[in-house]
CSV table of C-alpha atoms in Angstrom, one decimal:
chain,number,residue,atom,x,y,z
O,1,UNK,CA,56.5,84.3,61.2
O,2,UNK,CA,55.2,82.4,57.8
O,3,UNK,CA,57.1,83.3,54.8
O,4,UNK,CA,54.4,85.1,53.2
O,5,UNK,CA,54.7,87.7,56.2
O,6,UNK,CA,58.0,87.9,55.8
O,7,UNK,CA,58.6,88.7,52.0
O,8,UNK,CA,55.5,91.4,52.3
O,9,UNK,CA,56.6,93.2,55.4
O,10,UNK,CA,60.9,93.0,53.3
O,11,UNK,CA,58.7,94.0,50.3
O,12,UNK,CA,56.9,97.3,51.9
O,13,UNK,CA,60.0,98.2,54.2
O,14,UNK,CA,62.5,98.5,50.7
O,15,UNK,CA,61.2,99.3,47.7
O,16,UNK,CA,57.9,100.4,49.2
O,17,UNK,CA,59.2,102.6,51.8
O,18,UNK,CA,61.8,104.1,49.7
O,19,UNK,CA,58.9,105.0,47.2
O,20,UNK,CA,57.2,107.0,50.3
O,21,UNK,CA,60.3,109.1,50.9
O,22,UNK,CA,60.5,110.8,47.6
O,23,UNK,CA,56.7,111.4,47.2
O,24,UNK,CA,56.8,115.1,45.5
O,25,UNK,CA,54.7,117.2,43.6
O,26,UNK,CA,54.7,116.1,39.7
O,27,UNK,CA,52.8,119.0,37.7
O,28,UNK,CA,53.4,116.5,34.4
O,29,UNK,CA,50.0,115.8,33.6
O,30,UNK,CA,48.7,119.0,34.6
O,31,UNK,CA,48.4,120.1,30.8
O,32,UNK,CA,46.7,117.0,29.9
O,33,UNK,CA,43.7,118.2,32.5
O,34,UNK,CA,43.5,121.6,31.0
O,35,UNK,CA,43.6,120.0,27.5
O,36,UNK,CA,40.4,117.7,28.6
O,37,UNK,CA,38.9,120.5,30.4
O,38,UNK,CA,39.6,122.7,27.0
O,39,UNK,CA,38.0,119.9,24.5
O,40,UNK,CA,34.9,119.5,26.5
O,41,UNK,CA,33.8,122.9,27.1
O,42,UNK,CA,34.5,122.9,23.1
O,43,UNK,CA,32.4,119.7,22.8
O,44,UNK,CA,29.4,121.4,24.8
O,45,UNK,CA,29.1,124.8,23.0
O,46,UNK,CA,30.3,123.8,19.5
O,47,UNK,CA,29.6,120.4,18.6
O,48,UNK,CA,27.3,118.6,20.5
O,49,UNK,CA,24.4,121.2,19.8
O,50,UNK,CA,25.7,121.2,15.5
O,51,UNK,CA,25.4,117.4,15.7
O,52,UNK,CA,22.4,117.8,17.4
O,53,UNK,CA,20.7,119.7,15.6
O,54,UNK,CA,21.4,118.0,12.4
O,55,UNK,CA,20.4,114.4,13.5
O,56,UNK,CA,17.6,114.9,16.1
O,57,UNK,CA,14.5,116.5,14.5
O,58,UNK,CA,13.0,117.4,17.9
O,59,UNK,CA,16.1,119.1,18.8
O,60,UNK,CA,15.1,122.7,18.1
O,61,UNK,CA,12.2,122.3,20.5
O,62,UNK,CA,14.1,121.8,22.9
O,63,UNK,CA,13.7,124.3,25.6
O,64,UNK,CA,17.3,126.5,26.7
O,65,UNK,CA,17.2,124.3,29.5
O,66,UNK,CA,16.7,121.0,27.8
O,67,UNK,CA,19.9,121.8,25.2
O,68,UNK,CA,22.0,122.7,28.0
O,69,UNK,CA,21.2,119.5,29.6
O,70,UNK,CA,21.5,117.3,26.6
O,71,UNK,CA,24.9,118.8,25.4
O,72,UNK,CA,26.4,118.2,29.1
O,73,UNK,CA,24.9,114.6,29.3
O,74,UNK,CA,26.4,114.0,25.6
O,75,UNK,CA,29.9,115.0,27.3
O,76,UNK,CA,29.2,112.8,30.5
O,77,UNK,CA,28.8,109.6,28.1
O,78,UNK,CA,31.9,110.5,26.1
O,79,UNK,CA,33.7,110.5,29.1
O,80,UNK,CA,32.4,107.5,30.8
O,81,UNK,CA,32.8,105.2,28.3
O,82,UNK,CA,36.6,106.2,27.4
O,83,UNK,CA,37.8,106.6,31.3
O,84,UNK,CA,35.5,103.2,31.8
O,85,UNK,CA,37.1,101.0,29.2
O,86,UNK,CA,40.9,102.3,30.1
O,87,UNK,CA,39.7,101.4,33.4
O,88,UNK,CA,38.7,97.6,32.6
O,89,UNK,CA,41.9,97.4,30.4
O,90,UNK,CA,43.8,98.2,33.7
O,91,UNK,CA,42.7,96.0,36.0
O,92,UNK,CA,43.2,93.1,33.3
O,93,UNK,CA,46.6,94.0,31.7
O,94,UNK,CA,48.5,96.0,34.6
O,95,UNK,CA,49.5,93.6,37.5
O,96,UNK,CA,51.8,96.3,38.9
O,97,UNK,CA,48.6,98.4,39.7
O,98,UNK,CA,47.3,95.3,41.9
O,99,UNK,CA,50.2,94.5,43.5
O,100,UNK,CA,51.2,98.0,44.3
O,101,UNK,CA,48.2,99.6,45.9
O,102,UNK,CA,49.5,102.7,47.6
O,103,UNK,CA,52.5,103.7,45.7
O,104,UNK,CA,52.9,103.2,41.6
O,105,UNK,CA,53.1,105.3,39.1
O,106,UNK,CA,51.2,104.6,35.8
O,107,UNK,CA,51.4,106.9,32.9
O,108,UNK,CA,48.6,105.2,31.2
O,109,UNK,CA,46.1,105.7,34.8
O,110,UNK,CA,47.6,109.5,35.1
O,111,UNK,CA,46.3,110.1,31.5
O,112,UNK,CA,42.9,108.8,32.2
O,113,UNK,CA,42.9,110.4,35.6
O,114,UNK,CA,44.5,113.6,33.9
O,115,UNK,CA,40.5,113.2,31.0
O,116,UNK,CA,38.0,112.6,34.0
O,117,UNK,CA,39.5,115.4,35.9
O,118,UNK,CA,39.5,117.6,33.1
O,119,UNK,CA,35.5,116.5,32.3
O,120,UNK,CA,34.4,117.3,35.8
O,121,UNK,CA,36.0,120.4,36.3
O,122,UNK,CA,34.1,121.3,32.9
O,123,UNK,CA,30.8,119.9,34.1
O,124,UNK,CA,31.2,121.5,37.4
O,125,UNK,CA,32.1,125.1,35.3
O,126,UNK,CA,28.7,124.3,33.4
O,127,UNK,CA,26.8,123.6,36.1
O,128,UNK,CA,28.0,126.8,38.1
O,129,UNK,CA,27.5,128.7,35.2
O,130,UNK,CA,24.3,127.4,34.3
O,131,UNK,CA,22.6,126.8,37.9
O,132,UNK,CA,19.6,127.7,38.1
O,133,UNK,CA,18.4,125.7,34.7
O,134,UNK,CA,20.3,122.7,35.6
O,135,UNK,CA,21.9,122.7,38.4
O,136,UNK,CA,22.4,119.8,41.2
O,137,UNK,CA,24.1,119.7,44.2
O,138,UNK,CA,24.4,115.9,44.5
O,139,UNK,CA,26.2,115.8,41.2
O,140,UNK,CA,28.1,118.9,41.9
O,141,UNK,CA,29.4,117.7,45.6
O,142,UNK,CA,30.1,114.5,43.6
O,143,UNK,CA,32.2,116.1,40.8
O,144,UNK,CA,34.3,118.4,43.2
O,145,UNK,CA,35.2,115.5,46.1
O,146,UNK,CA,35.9,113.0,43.1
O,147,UNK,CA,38.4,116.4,41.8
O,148,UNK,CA,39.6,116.1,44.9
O,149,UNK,CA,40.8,112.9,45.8
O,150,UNK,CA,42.0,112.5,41.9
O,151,UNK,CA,44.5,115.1,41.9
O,152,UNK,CA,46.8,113.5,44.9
O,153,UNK,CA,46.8,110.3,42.7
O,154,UNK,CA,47.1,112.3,39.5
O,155,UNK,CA,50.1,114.4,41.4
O,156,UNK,CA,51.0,112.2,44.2
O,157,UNK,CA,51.1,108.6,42.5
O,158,UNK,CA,49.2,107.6,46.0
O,159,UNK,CA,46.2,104.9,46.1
O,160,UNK,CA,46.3,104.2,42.3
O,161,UNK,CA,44.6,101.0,43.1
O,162,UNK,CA,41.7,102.8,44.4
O,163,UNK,CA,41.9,105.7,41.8
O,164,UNK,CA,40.8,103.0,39.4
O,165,UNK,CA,38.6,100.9,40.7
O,166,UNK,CA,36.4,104.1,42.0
O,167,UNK,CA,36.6,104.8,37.9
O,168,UNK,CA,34.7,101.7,37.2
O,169,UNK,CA,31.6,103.3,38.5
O,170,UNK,CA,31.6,105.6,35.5
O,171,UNK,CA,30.4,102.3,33.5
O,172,UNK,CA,27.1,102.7,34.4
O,173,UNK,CA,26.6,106.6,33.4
O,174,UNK,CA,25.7,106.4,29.9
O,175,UNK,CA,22.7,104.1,30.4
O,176,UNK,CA,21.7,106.9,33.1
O,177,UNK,CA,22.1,109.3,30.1
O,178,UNK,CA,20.2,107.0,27.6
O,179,UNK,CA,16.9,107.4,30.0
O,180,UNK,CA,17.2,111.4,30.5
O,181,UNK,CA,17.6,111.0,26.6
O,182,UNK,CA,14.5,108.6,25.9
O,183,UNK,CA,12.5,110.9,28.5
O,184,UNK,CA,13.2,114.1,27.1
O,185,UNK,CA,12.4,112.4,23.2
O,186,UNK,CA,9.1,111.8,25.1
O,187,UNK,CA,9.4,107.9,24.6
O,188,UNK,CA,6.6,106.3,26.6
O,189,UNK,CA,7.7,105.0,29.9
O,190,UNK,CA,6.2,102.0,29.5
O,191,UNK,CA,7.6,101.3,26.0
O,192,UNK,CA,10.3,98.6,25.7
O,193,UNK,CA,13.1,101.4,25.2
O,194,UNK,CA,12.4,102.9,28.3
O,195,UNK,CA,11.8,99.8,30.0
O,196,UNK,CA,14.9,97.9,28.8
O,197,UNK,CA,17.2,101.0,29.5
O,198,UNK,CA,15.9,101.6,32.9
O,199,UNK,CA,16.2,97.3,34.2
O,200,UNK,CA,19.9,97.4,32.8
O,201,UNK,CA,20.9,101.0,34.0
O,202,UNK,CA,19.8,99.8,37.7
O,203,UNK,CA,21.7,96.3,37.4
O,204,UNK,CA,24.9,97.6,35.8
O,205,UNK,CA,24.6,100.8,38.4
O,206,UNK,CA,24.3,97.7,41.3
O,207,UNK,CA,27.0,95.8,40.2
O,208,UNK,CA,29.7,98.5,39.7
O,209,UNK,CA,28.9,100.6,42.1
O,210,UNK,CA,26.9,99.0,45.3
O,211,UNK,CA,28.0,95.2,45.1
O,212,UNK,CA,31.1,96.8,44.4
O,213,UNK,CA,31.5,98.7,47.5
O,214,UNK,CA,32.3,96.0,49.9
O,215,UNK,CA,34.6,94.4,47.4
O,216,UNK,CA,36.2,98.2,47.4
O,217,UNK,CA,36.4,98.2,51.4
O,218,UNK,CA,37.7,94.6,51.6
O,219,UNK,CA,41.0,95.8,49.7
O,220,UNK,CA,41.3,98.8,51.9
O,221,UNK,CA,41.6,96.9,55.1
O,222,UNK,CA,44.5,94.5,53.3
O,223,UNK,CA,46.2,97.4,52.7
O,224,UNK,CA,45.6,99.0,56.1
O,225,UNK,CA,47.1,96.2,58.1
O,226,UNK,CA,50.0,96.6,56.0
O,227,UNK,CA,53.6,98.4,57.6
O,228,UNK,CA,53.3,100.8,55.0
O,229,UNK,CA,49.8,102.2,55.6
O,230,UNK,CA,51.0,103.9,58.6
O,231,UNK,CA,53.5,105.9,56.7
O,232,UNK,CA,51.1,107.0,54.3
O,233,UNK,CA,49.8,109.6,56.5
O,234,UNK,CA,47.0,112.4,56.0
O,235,UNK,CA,46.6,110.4,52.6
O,236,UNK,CA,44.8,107.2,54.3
O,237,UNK,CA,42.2,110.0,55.4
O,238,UNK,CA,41.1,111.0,52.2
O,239,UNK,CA,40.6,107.8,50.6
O,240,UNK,CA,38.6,106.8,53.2
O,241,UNK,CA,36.7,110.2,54.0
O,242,UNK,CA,35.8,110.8,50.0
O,243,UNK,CA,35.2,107.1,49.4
O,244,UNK,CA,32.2,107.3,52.2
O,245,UNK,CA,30.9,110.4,51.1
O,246,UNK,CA,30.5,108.9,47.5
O,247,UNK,CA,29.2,105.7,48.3
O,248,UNK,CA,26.2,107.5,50.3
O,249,UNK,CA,25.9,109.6,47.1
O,250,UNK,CA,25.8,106.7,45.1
O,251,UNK,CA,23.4,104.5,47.5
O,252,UNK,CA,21.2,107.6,47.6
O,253,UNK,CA,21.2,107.5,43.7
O,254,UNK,CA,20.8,103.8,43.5
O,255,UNK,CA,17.4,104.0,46.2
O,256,UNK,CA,15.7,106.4,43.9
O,257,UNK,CA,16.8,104.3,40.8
O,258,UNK,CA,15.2,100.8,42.3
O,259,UNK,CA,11.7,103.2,43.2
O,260,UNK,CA,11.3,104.6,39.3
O,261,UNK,CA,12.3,101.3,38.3
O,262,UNK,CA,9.3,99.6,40.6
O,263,UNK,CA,7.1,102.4,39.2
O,264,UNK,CA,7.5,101.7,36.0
O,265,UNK,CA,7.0,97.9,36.3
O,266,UNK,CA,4.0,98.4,38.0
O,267,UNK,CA,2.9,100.7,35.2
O,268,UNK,CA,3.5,97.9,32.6
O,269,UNK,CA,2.1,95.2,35.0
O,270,UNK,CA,-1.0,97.0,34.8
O,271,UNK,CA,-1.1,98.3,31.3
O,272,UNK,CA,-1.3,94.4,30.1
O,273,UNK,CA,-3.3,93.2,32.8
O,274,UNK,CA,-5.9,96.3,32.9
């Protein structure tokens, strides 16, 4: 047995396994959701439609359906950029998240878990509420298994590694908000805007979240071949059942992202060479 096998299998068996034992319920950061959950429904009816209104002259004609829309895509950005840059910050600063993959607590992950929780609860509320205007089941089935799998982390301190990496998909949601913007503005497809937003918004989506999947899956299978992945029970099931079912989401997303973006190339192509 190399010494490398040794220390890790002393490492998960002590401190590790010990950690596993007194896994309980901690309701801590359960006001910090509702507070999130609080400030974005605020966000959506109050200001996003006053700030609206006030700097985007096309704004009030908007139809009911297009305001709705734009104040919940205004929230969506918002949240991805502040869970996405605590989630960079992370992965640079907090060794203990890397080297502790199943079991850690970190107060500054359960706060960011504790504002993306809150957000998609409040989107999901919106959505319900609002169905038949905007609705989508993709995004909705997306929100609710992401609510999911959160809330053992957020509660549990289990798979915090995974917990934040999944959050660096949220890097590429504001350039997918920029485009509904530019679209509903009735920017020209083919203008450089549209054009520029849509090439970036499919790389950025490819990179952190396709060519980051098998990076992802990698890092689950050193971890399960680990002693203490078979202690961590019912818990290895969810990561792995709510990780597929949003990486078919995502690759679904990602096919129809790559078509527009052909379609619109195409477009251009032609409009210079017609």
């Amino acid at each position: 047995m190399t010494t490398t096998t040794m220390t890790t299998r002393n490492y998960f068996s002590s401190y590790n396994f010990e950690q596993m034992l007194n896994i309980k319920f901690d309701p801590t950061f359960l006001p910090v959701v509702a507070t999130s959950f609080t400030l974005f429904i605020f966000l959506y009816k109050f200001i996003n439609p006053i700030l609206s209104n006030l700097l985007i002259k096309d704004y009030k004609m908007f139809t009911l359906a297009q305001k709705i829309d734009w104040s919940t895509r205004i929230n969506s950005s918002i949240n991805s950029l502040t869970v996405g840059i605590i989630c960079i910050y992370m992965m640079i600063a907090d060794h203990g998240l890397e080297a502790n993959p199943l079991l850690y607590k970190s107060y500054l992950l359960k706060t960011n878990l504790s504002i993306v929780i809150g957000y998609l609860l409040s989107d999901t509320a919106i959505s319900m509420i609002h169905y038949k205007k905007i609705g989508d089941p993709f995004s909705m089935a997306h929100h609710l298994v992401s609510v999911y799998a959160f809330s053992y982390v957020l509660t549990l301190n289990v798979m915090p590694y995974f917990a934040n990496f999944r959050l660096l998909a949220e890097l590429s949601t504001p350039l997918v908000n920029i485009r509904w913007f530019l679209d509903t503005l009735k920017f020209s497809k083919t203008s450089k805007a549209f054009v520029f937003n849509g090439i970036l918004m499919t790389l950025v989506f490819f990179f952190v979240r396709i060519l980051a999947m098998p990076i992802y899956w990698w890092k689950v299978y050193t971890v399960a071949i680990t002693p203490l992945w078979i202690h961590m029970g019912h818990f290895r099931f969810v990561l792995i059942f709510v990780c597929t079912i949003l990486d078919i989401i995502n690759l679904y997303w990602f096919s129809k992202m790559v078509l527009g973006c052909l379609r619109i190339m195409r477009a251009v192509y032609g409009k210079k060479h017609g």
